[in-house]
């Protein structure tokens, strides 16, 4: 008896296309993957891919939006805050690292593609901008509450936070053993403390300390 192939709903087909593209992008790279490759892996004609997406770039945008940390970020940063600024940033950093680890090959591919593909830079930049905005708004609220310095630039802090974690993830996965791996939770904790409190011994800055000489 001949088995009939299940007809996918539009939502199931979109999911299939995005997940298939994710695997191919991770394996071959964004540039080296074509719509024909995605269609063949899905077992459909290229015209069906174009029925749902205008281009390969649109597939990448949908993929990154689906796998991004943005929904989780909004939950962690919801008001009223769940904990101190340090606790909140640590939770956020650990969630970001977990997301990268769950999509390790794709994340590492994107790191390389951003060095040479302006279309990828544009799409990733849109996601990063939203992430920076969410964190900046949270930091600005903490500044207005008197918890953070009056002269703190929330945008620079947010960009530095995400950049430090992403580059640390790359080093953790690509530069080892030349660069010693640091346990992710410890790394996240130290990045948060460094950004929040700096590297200077605060006791030395007190009246009568070394800085007052």
PDB file of C-alpha atoms in Angstrom:
ATOM      1  CA  UNK A   1       0.000   0.000   0.000  1.00  0.00           C
ATOM      2  CA  UNK A   2       1.450   3.348  -1.043  1.00  0.00           C
ATOM      3  CA  UNK A   3       1.948   5.759   1.850  1.00  0.00           C
ATOM      4  CA  UNK A   4       0.722   9.306   1.279  1.00  0.00           C
ATOM      5  CA  UNK A   5       2.857  12.192   2.466  1.00  0.00           C
ATOM      6  CA  UNK A   6       1.263  14.326   5.151  1.00  0.00           C
ATOM      7  CA  UNK A   7       0.282  17.746   3.893  1.00  0.00           C
ATOM      8  CA  UNK A   8       1.809  20.379   6.154  1.00  0.00           C
ATOM      9  CA  UNK A   9      -0.116  23.391   7.371  1.00  0.00           C
ATOM     10  CA  UNK A  10       1.356  26.809   6.479  1.00  0.00           C
ATOM     11  CA  UNK A  11       2.699  27.135  10.030  1.00  0.00           C
ATOM     12  CA  UNK A  12       4.311  23.675   9.884  1.00  0.00           C
ATOM     13  CA  UNK A  13       5.819  24.426   6.461  1.00  0.00           C
ATOM     14  CA  UNK A  14       7.317  27.702   7.676  1.00  0.00           C
ATOM     15  CA  UNK A  15       8.760  25.876  10.684  1.00  0.00           C
ATOM     16  CA  UNK A  16      10.236  23.205   8.388  1.00  0.00           C
ATOM     17  CA  UNK A  17      11.816  25.792   6.093  1.00  0.00           C
ATOM     18  CA  UNK A  18      13.336  27.779   8.966  1.00  0.00           C
ATOM     19  CA  UNK A  19      14.727  24.738  10.791  1.00  0.00           C
ATOM     20  CA  UNK A  20      16.103  23.253   7.579  1.00  0.00           C
ATOM     21  CA  UNK A  21      17.748  26.564   6.681  1.00  0.00           C
ATOM     22  CA  UNK A  22      19.268  26.752  10.159  1.00  0.00           C
ATOM     23  CA  UNK A  23      20.967  23.392   9.690  1.00  0.00           C
ATOM     24  CA  UNK A  24      22.242  24.251   6.210  1.00  0.00           C
ATOM     25  CA  UNK A  25      23.481  27.706   7.244  1.00  0.00           C
ATOM     26  CA  UNK A  26      25.375  26.132  10.160  1.00  0.00           C
ATOM     27  CA  UNK A  27      26.880  23.415   7.931  1.00  0.00           C
ATOM     28  CA  UNK A  28      27.656  25.366   4.754  1.00  0.00           C
ATOM     29  CA  UNK A  29      27.477  29.022   5.703  1.00  0.00           C
ATOM     30  CA  UNK A  30      24.909  31.604   4.639  1.00  0.00           C
ATOM     31  CA  UNK A  31      26.535  32.543   1.324  1.00  0.00           C
ATOM     32  CA  UNK A  32      27.098  28.936   0.253  1.00  0.00           C
ATOM     33  CA  UNK A  33      23.488  27.919   0.916  1.00  0.00           C
ATOM     34  CA  UNK A  34      20.948  28.567  -1.837  1.00  0.00           C
ATOM     35  CA  UNK A  35      17.162  28.563  -1.934  1.00  0.00           C
ATOM     36  CA  UNK A  36      17.469  25.458  -4.125  1.00  0.00           C
ATOM     37  CA  UNK A  37      19.488  23.755  -1.363  1.00  0.00           C
ATOM     38  CA  UNK A  38      16.807  24.565   1.198  1.00  0.00           C
ATOM     39  CA  UNK A  39      14.035  23.392  -1.114  1.00  0.00           C
ATOM     40  CA  UNK A  40      15.820  20.125  -1.877  1.00  0.00           C
ATOM     41  CA  UNK A  41      16.406  19.432   1.822  1.00  0.00           C
ATOM     42  CA  UNK A  42      12.713  20.128   2.503  1.00  0.00           C
ATOM     43  CA  UNK A  43      11.651  17.897  -0.396  1.00  0.00           C
ATOM     44  CA  UNK A  44       9.731  20.671  -2.148  1.00  0.00           C
ATOM     45  CA  UNK A  45      10.072  22.864  -5.223  1.00  0.00           C
ATOM     46  CA  UNK A  46      11.920  26.196  -4.847  1.00  0.00           C
ATOM     47  CA  UNK A  47       8.691  27.990  -5.813  1.00  0.00           C
ATOM     48  CA  UNK A  48       7.121  26.800  -2.561  1.00  0.00           C
ATOM     49  CA  UNK A  49       9.936  28.399  -0.544  1.00  0.00           C
ATOM     50  CA  UNK A  50       9.276  31.674  -2.354  1.00  0.00           C
ATOM     51  CA  UNK A  51       5.590  31.348  -1.508  1.00  0.00           C
ATOM     52  CA  UNK A  52       6.516  31.919   2.133  1.00  0.00           C
ATOM     53  CA  UNK A  53       9.728  33.953   1.912  1.00  0.00           C
ATOM     54  CA  UNK A  54      10.831  36.582  -0.600  1.00  0.00           C
ATOM     55  CA  UNK A  55      14.509  35.739  -0.246  1.00  0.00           C
ATOM     56  CA  UNK A  56      17.144  33.823   1.635  1.00  0.00           C
ATOM     57  CA  UNK A  57      17.726  36.924   3.740  1.00  0.00           C
ATOM     58  CA  UNK A  58      14.099  36.872   4.856  1.00  0.00           C
ATOM     59  CA  UNK A  59      14.536  33.278   5.983  1.00  0.00           C
ATOM     60  CA  UNK A  60      17.614  34.291   7.994  1.00  0.00           C
ATOM     61  CA  UNK A  61      15.720  37.194   9.572  1.00  0.00           C
ATOM     62  CA  UNK A  62      12.839  34.894  10.599  1.00  0.00           C
ATOM     63  CA  UNK A  63      15.332  32.352  11.920  1.00  0.00           C
ATOM     64  CA  UNK A  64      17.215  34.846  14.069  1.00  0.00           C
ATOM     65  CA  UNK A  65      14.023  36.400  15.416  1.00  0.00           C
ATOM     66  CA  UNK A  66      12.760  32.942  16.383  1.00  0.00           C
ATOM     67  CA  UNK A  67      15.987  31.875  18.086  1.00  0.00           C
ATOM     68  CA  UNK A  68      16.887  35.237  19.607  1.00  0.00           C
ATOM     69  CA  UNK A  69      16.861  36.033  23.301  1.00  0.00           C
ATOM     70  CA  UNK A  70      14.444  38.954  22.920  1.00  0.00           C
ATOM     71  CA  UNK A  71      11.313  37.310  24.415  1.00  0.00           C
ATOM     72  CA  UNK A  72      13.317  35.910  27.337  1.00  0.00           C
ATOM     73  CA  UNK A  73      14.987  39.284  27.805  1.00  0.00           C
ATOM     74  CA  UNK A  74      11.639  41.016  28.084  1.00  0.00           C
ATOM     75  CA  UNK A  75      10.610  38.483  30.732  1.00  0.00           C
ATOM     76  CA  UNK A  76      13.807  38.879  32.766  1.00  0.00           C
ATOM     77  CA  UNK A  77      13.760  42.673  32.572  1.00  0.00           C
ATOM     78  CA  UNK A  78      10.051  43.012  33.349  1.00  0.00           C
ATOM     79  CA  UNK A  79       9.101  45.561  35.960  1.00  0.00           C
ATOM     80  CA  UNK A  80       9.188  45.301  38.881  1.00  0.00           C
ATOM     81  CA  UNK A  81      12.645  43.735  38.634  1.00  0.00           C
ATOM     82  CA  UNK A  82      13.133  40.268  40.083  1.00  0.00           C
ATOM     83  CA  UNK A  83      16.329  41.108  41.949  1.00  0.00           C
ATOM     84  CA  UNK A  84      19.290  43.455  42.161  1.00  0.00           C
ATOM     85  CA  UNK A  85      20.921  44.827  39.028  1.00  0.00           C
ATOM     86  CA  UNK A  86      23.785  42.350  39.457  1.00  0.00           C
ATOM     87  CA  UNK A  87      21.382  39.417  39.809  1.00  0.00           C
ATOM     88  CA  UNK A  88      19.328  40.554  36.829  1.00  0.00           C
ATOM     89  CA  UNK A  89      22.341  41.023  34.557  1.00  0.00           C
ATOM     90  CA  UNK A  90      23.766  37.670  35.649  1.00  0.00           C
ATOM     91  CA  UNK A  91      20.487  35.920  34.835  1.00  0.00           C
ATOM     92  CA  UNK A  92      20.398  37.703  31.499  1.00  0.00           C
ATOM     93  CA  UNK A  93      24.004  36.779  30.698  1.00  0.00           C
ATOM     94  CA  UNK A  94      23.484  33.124  31.575  1.00  0.00           C
ATOM     95  CA  UNK A  95      20.343  33.001  29.417  1.00  0.00           C
ATOM     96  CA  UNK A  96      22.269  34.567  26.516  1.00  0.00           C
ATOM     97  CA  UNK A  97      25.085  32.037  26.842  1.00  0.00           C
ATOM     98  CA  UNK A  98      22.580  29.159  26.983  1.00  0.00           C
ATOM     99  CA  UNK A  99      20.892  30.435  23.816  1.00  0.00           C
ATOM    100  CA  UNK A 100      24.245  30.619  22.020  1.00  0.00           C
ATOM    101  CA  UNK A 101      25.215  27.142  23.203  1.00  0.00           C
ATOM    102  CA  UNK A 102      21.913  25.655  22.052  1.00  0.00           C
ATOM    103  CA  UNK A 103      22.581  27.125  18.593  1.00  0.00           C
ATOM    104  CA  UNK A 104      26.354  26.771  18.734  1.00  0.00           C
ATOM    105  CA  UNK A 105      27.207  26.043  15.094  1.00  0.00           C
ATOM    106  CA  UNK A 106      24.768  28.644  13.808  1.00  0.00           C
ATOM    107  CA  UNK A 107      26.128  31.266  16.227  1.00  0.00           C
ATOM    108  CA  UNK A 108      29.721  30.560  15.216  1.00  0.00           C
ATOM    109  CA  UNK A 109      28.767  30.662  11.543  1.00  0.00           C
ATOM    110  CA  UNK A 110      27.125  34.049  12.042  1.00  0.00           C
ATOM    111  CA  UNK A 111      30.268  35.346  13.742  1.00  0.00           C
ATOM    112  CA  UNK A 112      32.262  34.531  10.606  1.00  0.00           C
ATOM    113  CA  UNK A 113      29.627  35.686   8.121  1.00  0.00           C
ATOM    114  CA  UNK A 114      29.438  39.101   9.783  1.00  0.00           C
ATOM    115  CA  UNK A 115      33.078  39.678   8.847  1.00  0.00           C
ATOM    116  CA  UNK A 116      32.311  39.526   5.130  1.00  0.00           C
ATOM    117  CA  UNK A 117      28.586  39.742   4.373  1.00  0.00           C
ATOM    118  CA  UNK A 118      26.872  43.118   4.718  1.00  0.00           C
ATOM    119  CA  UNK A 119      23.400  41.611   4.347  1.00  0.00           C
ATOM    120  CA  UNK A 120      24.042  39.377   7.339  1.00  0.00           C
ATOM    121  CA  UNK A 121      25.443  42.355   9.274  1.00  0.00           C
ATOM    122  CA  UNK A 122      22.250  44.308   8.561  1.00  0.00           C
ATOM    123  CA  UNK A 123      19.944  41.506   9.728  1.00  0.00           C
ATOM    124  CA  UNK A 124      21.979  40.683  12.828  1.00  0.00           C
ATOM    125  CA  UNK A 125      22.296  44.397  13.544  1.00  0.00           C
ATOM    126  CA  UNK A 126      18.505  44.735  13.689  1.00  0.00           C
ATOM    127  CA  UNK A 127      18.292  42.001  16.333  1.00  0.00           C
ATOM    128  CA  UNK A 128      21.205  43.484  18.303  1.00  0.00           C
ATOM    129  CA  UNK A 129      19.648  46.948  18.213  1.00  0.00           C
ATOM    130  CA  UNK A 130      16.460  45.615  19.794  1.00  0.00           C
ATOM    131  CA  UNK A 131      18.483  43.781  22.451  1.00  0.00           C
ATOM    132  CA  UNK A 132      20.500  46.903  23.238  1.00  0.00           C
ATOM    133  CA  UNK A 133      17.297  48.954  23.466  1.00  0.00           C
ATOM    134  CA  UNK A 134      15.664  46.533  25.926  1.00  0.00           C
ATOM    135  CA  UNK A 135      18.704  46.472  28.199  1.00  0.00           C
ATOM    136  CA  UNK A 136      19.296  50.219  27.882  1.00  0.00           C
ATOM    137  CA  UNK A 137      15.729  50.960  28.961  1.00  0.00           C
ATOM    138  CA  UNK A 138      16.174  48.767  32.023  1.00  0.00           C
ATOM    139  CA  UNK A 139      19.495  50.387  32.930  1.00  0.00           C
ATOM    140  CA  UNK A 140      18.060  53.861  32.446  1.00  0.00           C
ATOM    141  CA  UNK A 141      15.231  53.021  34.861  1.00  0.00           C
ATOM    142  CA  UNK A 142      17.818  51.887  37.408  1.00  0.00           C
ATOM    143  CA  UNK A 143      19.736  55.115  36.858  1.00  0.00           C
ATOM    144  CA  UNK A 144      16.622  57.207  37.423  1.00  0.00           C
ATOM    145  CA  UNK A 145      15.976  55.232  40.619  1.00  0.00           C
ATOM    146  CA  UNK A 146      19.408  56.285  41.883  1.00  0.00           C
ATOM    147  CA  UNK A 147      20.863  52.760  41.792  1.00  0.00           C
ATOM    148  CA  UNK A 148      23.303  53.437  38.963  1.00  0.00           C
ATOM    149  CA  UNK A 149      25.574  56.428  38.359  1.00  0.00           C
ATOM    150  CA  UNK A 150      23.991  59.622  37.045  1.00  0.00           C
ATOM    151  CA  UNK A 151      26.588  59.845  34.282  1.00  0.00           C
ATOM    152  CA  UNK A 152      26.198  56.221  33.118  1.00  0.00           C
ATOM    153  CA  UNK A 153      25.525  55.820  29.388  1.00  0.00           C
ATOM    154  CA  UNK A 154      23.055  52.879  29.260  1.00  0.00           C
ATOM    155  CA  UNK A 155      23.554  52.287  25.533  1.00  0.00           C
ATOM    156  CA  UNK A 156      27.333  51.968  25.813  1.00  0.00           C
ATOM    157  CA  UNK A 157      26.933  49.691  28.832  1.00  0.00           C
ATOM    158  CA  UNK A 158      24.448  47.465  26.956  1.00  0.00           C
ATOM    159  CA  UNK A 159      26.603  47.255  23.821  1.00  0.00           C
ATOM    160  CA  UNK A 160      29.677  46.429  25.878  1.00  0.00           C
ATOM    161  CA  UNK A 161      27.766  43.776  27.843  1.00  0.00           C
ATOM    162  CA  UNK A 162      26.504  41.927  24.760  1.00  0.00           C
ATOM    163  CA  UNK A 163      29.792  42.322  22.901  1.00  0.00           C
ATOM    164  CA  UNK A 164      31.882  40.968  25.784  1.00  0.00           C
ATOM    165  CA  UNK A 165      29.703  37.882  26.130  1.00  0.00           C
ATOM    166  CA  UNK A 166      29.504  37.142  22.400  1.00  0.00           C
ATOM    167  CA  UNK A 167      33.256  37.484  21.863  1.00  0.00           C
ATOM    168  CA  UNK A 168      33.879  35.382  24.980  1.00  0.00           C
ATOM    169  CA  UNK A 169      31.608  32.685  23.532  1.00  0.00           C
ATOM    170  CA  UNK A 170      33.631  32.739  20.310  1.00  0.00           C
ATOM    171  CA  UNK A 171      36.920  32.472  22.216  1.00  0.00           C
ATOM    172  CA  UNK A 172      35.501  29.668  24.378  1.00  0.00           C
ATOM    173  CA  UNK A 173      34.598  27.626  21.289  1.00  0.00           C
ATOM    174  CA  UNK A 174      37.150  28.600  18.663  1.00  0.00           C
ATOM    175  CA  UNK A 175      40.347  29.737  20.396  1.00  0.00           C
ATOM    176  CA  UNK A 176      40.693  26.960  22.983  1.00  0.00           C
ATOM    177  CA  UNK A 177      43.125  25.464  23.892  1.00  0.00           C
ATOM    178  CA  UNK A 178      45.230  28.507  22.930  1.00  0.00           C
ATOM    179  CA  UNK A 179      42.994  30.592  25.181  1.00  0.00           C
ATOM    180  CA  UNK A 180      42.111  28.785  28.387  1.00  0.00           C
ATOM    181  CA  UNK A 181      38.411  28.104  28.738  1.00  0.00           C
ATOM    182  CA  UNK A 182      36.658  29.728  31.675  1.00  0.00           C
ATOM    183  CA  UNK A 183      33.488  28.095  33.045  1.00  0.00           C
ATOM    184  CA  UNK A 184      30.595  30.047  31.450  1.00  0.00           C
ATOM    185  CA  UNK A 185      28.784  30.897  34.684  1.00  0.00           C
ATOM    186  CA  UNK A 186      31.982  32.220  36.233  1.00  0.00           C
ATOM    187  CA  UNK A 187      32.759  34.221  33.094  1.00  0.00           C
ATOM    188  CA  UNK A 188      29.282  35.773  33.025  1.00  0.00           C
ATOM    189  CA  UNK A 189      29.497  36.634  36.715  1.00  0.00           C
ATOM    190  CA  UNK A 190      32.899  38.304  36.319  1.00  0.00           C
ATOM    191  CA  UNK A 191      31.808  40.296  33.243  1.00  0.00           C
ATOM    192  CA  UNK A 192      28.785  41.596  35.166  1.00  0.00           C
ATOM    193  CA  UNK A 193      30.885  42.558  38.197  1.00  0.00           C
ATOM    194  CA  UNK A 194      33.531  44.212  36.043  1.00  0.00           C
ATOM    195  CA  UNK A 195      30.973  46.348  34.209  1.00  0.00           C
ATOM    196  CA  UNK A 196      29.041  47.242  37.351  1.00  0.00           C
ATOM    197  CA  UNK A 197      31.866  47.844  39.810  1.00  0.00           C
ATOM    198  CA  UNK A 198      35.009  48.298  37.696  1.00  0.00           C
ATOM    199  CA  UNK A 199      38.486  46.991  38.419  1.00  0.00           C
ATOM    200  CA  UNK A 200      39.629  49.617  40.929  1.00  0.00           C
ATOM    201  CA  UNK A 201      39.792  48.739  44.617  1.00  0.00           C
ATOM    202  CA  UNK A 202      36.988  50.929  45.952  1.00  0.00           C
ATOM    203  CA  UNK A 203      38.564  51.023  49.425  1.00  0.00           C
ATOM    204  CA  UNK A 204      41.537  52.843  47.943  1.00  0.00           C
ATOM    205  CA  UNK A 205      39.202  55.533  46.622  1.00  0.00           C
ATOM    206  CA  UNK A 206      37.801  56.286  50.074  1.00  0.00           C
ATOM    207  CA  UNK A 207      38.916  59.493  51.862  1.00  0.00           C
ATOM    208  CA  UNK A 208      42.463  59.033  53.081  1.00  0.00           C
ATOM    209  CA  UNK A 209      43.070  56.225  50.599  1.00  0.00           C
ATOM    210  CA  UNK A 210      45.716  56.032  47.886  1.00  0.00           C
ATOM    211  CA  UNK A 211      43.652  58.145  45.504  1.00  0.00           C
ATOM    212  CA  UNK A 212      43.376  60.934  48.063  1.00  0.00           C
ATOM    213  CA  UNK A 213      47.109  61.393  48.483  1.00  0.00           C
TER     214      UNK A 213
END
